[in-house]
Coordinates of C-alpha atoms in Angstrom, one line a residue:
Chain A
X237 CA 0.0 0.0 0.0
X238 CA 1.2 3.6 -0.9
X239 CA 2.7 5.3 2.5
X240 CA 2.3 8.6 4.3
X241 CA 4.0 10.2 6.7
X242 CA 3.4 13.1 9.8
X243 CA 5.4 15.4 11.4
X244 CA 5.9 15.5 14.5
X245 CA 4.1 12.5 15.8
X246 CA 3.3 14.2 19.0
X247 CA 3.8 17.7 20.1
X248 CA 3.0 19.4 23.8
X249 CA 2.5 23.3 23.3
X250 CA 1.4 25.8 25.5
X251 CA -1.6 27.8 24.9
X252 CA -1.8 30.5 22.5
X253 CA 1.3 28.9 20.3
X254 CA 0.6 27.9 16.8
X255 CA 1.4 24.2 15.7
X256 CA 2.3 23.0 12.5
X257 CA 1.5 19.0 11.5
X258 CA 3.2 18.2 7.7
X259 CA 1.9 15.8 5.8
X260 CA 3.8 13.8 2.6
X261 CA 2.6 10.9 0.5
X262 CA 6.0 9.1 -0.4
X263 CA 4.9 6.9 -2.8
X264 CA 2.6 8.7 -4.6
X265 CA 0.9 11.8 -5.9
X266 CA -2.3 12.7 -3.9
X267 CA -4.6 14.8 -6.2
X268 CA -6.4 15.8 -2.7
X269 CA -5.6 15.6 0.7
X270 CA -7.8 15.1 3.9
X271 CA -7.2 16.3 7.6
X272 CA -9.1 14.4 10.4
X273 CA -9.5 14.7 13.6
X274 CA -10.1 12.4 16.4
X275 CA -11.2 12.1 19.5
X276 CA -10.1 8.9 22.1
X277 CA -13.3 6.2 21.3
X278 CA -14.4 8.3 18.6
X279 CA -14.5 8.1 14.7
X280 CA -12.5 10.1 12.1
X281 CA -13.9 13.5 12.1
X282 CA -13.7 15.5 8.7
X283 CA -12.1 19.1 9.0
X284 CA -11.4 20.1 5.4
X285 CA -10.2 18.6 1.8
X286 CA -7.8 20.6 -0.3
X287 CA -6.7 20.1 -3.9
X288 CA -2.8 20.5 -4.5
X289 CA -2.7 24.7 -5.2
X290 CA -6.2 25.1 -3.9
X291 CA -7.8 26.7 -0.9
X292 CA -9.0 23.8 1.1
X293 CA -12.7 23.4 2.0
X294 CA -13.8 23.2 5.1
X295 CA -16.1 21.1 7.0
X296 CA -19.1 22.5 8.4
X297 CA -17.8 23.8 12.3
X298 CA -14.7 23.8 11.4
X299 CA -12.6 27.2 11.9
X300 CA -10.5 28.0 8.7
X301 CA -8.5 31.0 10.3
X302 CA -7.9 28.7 13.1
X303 CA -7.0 25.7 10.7
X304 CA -4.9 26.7 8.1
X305 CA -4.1 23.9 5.1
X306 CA -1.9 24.4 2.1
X307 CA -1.1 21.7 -0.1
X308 CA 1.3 23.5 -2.2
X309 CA 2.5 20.1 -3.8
X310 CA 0.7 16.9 -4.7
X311 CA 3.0 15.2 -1.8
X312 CA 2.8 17.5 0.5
X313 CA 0.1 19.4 2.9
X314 CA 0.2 21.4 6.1
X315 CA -2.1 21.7 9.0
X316 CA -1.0 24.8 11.0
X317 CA -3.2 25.1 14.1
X318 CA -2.9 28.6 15.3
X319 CA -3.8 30.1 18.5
X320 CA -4.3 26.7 20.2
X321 CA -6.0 26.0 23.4
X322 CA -6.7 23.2 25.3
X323 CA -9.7 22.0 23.0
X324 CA -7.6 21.9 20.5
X325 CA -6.0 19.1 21.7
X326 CA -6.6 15.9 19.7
X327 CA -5.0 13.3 17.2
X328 CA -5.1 15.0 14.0
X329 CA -4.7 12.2 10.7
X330 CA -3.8 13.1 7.0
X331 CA -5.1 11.2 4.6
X332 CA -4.0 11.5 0.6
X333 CA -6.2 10.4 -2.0
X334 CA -3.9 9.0 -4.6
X335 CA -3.9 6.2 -7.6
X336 CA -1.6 3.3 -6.0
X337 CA -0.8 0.9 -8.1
X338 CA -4.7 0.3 -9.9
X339 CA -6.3 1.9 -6.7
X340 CA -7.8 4.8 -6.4
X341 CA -8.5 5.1 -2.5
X342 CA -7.7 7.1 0.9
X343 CA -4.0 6.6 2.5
X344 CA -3.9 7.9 6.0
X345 CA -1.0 9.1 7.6
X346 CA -0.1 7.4 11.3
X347 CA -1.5 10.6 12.5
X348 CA -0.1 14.0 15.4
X349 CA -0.7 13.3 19.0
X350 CA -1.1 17.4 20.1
X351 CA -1.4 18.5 24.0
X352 CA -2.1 21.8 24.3
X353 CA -1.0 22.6 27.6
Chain B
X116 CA -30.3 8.5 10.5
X117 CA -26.4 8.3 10.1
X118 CA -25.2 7.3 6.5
X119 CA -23.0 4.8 8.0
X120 CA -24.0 2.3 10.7
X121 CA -21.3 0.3 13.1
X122 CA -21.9 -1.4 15.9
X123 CA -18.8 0.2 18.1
X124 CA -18.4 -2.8 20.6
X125 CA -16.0 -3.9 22.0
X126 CA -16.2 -7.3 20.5
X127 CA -14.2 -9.7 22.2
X128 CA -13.2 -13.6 20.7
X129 CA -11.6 -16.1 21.4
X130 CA -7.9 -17.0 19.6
X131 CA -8.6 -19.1 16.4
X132 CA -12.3 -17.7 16.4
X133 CA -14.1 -15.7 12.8
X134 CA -15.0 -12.8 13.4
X135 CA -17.7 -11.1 11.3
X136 CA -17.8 -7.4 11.6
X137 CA -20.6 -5.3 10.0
X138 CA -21.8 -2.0 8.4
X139 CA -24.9 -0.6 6.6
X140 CA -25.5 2.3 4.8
X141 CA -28.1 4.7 3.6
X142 CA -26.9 6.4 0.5
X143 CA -27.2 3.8 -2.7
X144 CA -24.7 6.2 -4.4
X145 CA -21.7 4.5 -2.6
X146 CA -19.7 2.2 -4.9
X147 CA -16.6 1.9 -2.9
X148 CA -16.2 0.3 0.4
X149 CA -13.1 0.1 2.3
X150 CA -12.2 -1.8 5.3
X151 CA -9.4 0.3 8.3
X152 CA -7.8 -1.3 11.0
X153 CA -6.7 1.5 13.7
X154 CA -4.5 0.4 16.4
X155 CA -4.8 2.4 19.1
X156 CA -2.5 6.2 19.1
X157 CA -1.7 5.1 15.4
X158 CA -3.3 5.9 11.6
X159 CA -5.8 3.9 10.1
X160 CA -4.0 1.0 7.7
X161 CA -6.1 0.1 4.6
X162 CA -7.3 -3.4 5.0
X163 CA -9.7 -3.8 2.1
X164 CA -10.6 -2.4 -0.7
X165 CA -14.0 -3.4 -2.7
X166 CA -15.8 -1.7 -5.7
X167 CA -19.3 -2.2 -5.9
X168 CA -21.0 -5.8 -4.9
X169 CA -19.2 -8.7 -4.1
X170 CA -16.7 -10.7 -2.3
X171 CA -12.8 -10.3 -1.6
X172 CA -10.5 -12.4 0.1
X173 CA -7.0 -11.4 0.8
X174 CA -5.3 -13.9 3.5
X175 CA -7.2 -14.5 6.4
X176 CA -9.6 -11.3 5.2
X177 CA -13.0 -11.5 3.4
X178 CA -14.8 -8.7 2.2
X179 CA -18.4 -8.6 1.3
X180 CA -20.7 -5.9 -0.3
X181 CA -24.4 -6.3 -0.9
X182 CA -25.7 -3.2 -2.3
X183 CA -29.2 -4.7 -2.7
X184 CA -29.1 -4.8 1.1
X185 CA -26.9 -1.9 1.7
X186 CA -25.1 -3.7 4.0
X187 CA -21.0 -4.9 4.2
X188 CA -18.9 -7.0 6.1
X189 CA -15.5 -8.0 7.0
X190 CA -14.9 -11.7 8.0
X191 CA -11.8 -12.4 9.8
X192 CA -10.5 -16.5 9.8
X193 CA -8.4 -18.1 12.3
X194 CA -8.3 -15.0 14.6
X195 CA -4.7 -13.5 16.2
X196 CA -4.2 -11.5 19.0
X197 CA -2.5 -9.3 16.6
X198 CA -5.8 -8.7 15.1
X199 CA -7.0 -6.9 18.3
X200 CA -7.5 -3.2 17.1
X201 CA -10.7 -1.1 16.0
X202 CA -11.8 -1.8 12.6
X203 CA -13.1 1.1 10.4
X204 CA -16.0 0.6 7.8
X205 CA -15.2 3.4 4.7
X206 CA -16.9 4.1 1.9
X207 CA -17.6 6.7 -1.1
X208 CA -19.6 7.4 -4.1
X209 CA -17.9 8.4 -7.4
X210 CA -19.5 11.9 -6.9
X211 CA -19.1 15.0 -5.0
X212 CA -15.8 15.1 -4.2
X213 CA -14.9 11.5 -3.9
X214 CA -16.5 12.9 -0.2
X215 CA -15.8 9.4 2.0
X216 CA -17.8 8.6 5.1
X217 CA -16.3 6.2 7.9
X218 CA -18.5 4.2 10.0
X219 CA -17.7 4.7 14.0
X220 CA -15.5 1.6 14.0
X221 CA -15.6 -1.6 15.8
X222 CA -13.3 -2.5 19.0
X223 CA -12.4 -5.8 19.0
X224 CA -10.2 -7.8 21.2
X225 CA -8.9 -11.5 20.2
X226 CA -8.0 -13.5 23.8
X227 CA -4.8 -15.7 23.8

């Protein structure tokens, strides 16, 4: 299966400090890219979808000024979180939606463990 | 009514056991169904992939669609502690956006 990666894999912040979270397909070129986040228990939540050079749309409830995406290359996507608090904190996944192999389907990243302290 | 239906568990089994875990859906639109397995603090790792109705068996793994019933499954054979993890039900329709909705994923636990 095609591989992503996340960096940092877990970052502790104090409140009111913005976070970045990259995001790079290795193997392949993701036409779009998916941020999730999720809560302990809980399903993936949806926050936005961006096409490489687009402005990413967001999920219904989901703050773009306080999540900002760029996908500036079809293997790679940020997720800055600025201004975090507390609530903030959460695993947050990248997905990219690439052809692998004959495949068309999601890969997900192994995801950003962030504490906002 | 959620588009996607999972029974969250936790379903626990016995070592050697199959386990069949299930989804249904709402929206006839979806042709492709996907299977996750999420251990826990990690990503979701593709398991399955299926287009439209049918079976697919990959190892131990057997994927089922029946879109006449709206309703998948994921069998799992001679069952591992390895296997323990929380198994995602995925799935999209060709339109939209290529939007895809995950089911709330099944926690299942396989005793030595």
């Amino acid at each position: 299966g095609a591989v992503v990666s996340q960096h940092p894999s877990r970052v502790i912040c104090k409140s009111g400090t913005s976070v970045k979270i990259e995001c790079r397909s290795l193997d392949f070129q993701a036409t779009t890219m998916f941020w999730y986040r999720q809560f302990p228990k809980q399903s993936l939540m949806l926050m936005a979808t961006s096409n490489e050079g687009s402005k990413a749309t967001y999920e219904q409830g989901v703050e773009k000024d306080k999540f900002l995406i760029n996908h500036a290359s079809l293997t790679l996507s940020t997720l800055t979180v600025t201004s975090a608090h507390p609530e903030d904190s959460s695993f947050y996944i990248c997905s990219g939606r690439g052809l692998a192999g004959d495949q068309e389907t999601q890969y997900f990243g192994p995801g950003t463990r962030l504490l906002v302290l | 009514q959620k588009e996607v239906e999972q029974d969250p568990g936790p379903l626990s089994v016995p070592e050697g056991a199959i386990v069949s875990l299930n989804c249904t859906y709402s929206n006839s639109a979806f042709q492709y169904f996907m299977w996750y397995r999420q251990y826990s603090r990690k990503g979701p790792e593709l398991l399955m992939y299926t287009y439209s109705s049918g079976n697919k068996e990959d190892g131990r793994f057997t994927a089922q669609v029946d879109k006449s019933s709206k309703y998948i499954s994921l069998f799992i054979r001679d069952s591992q502690p390895s296997d323990s993890a929380t198994y995602l039900c995925a799935m999209s329709a060709n339109t939209g956006g290529f939007k895809t909705i995950f089911g709330a994923g099944t926690r299942l636990f396989v005793k030595a």
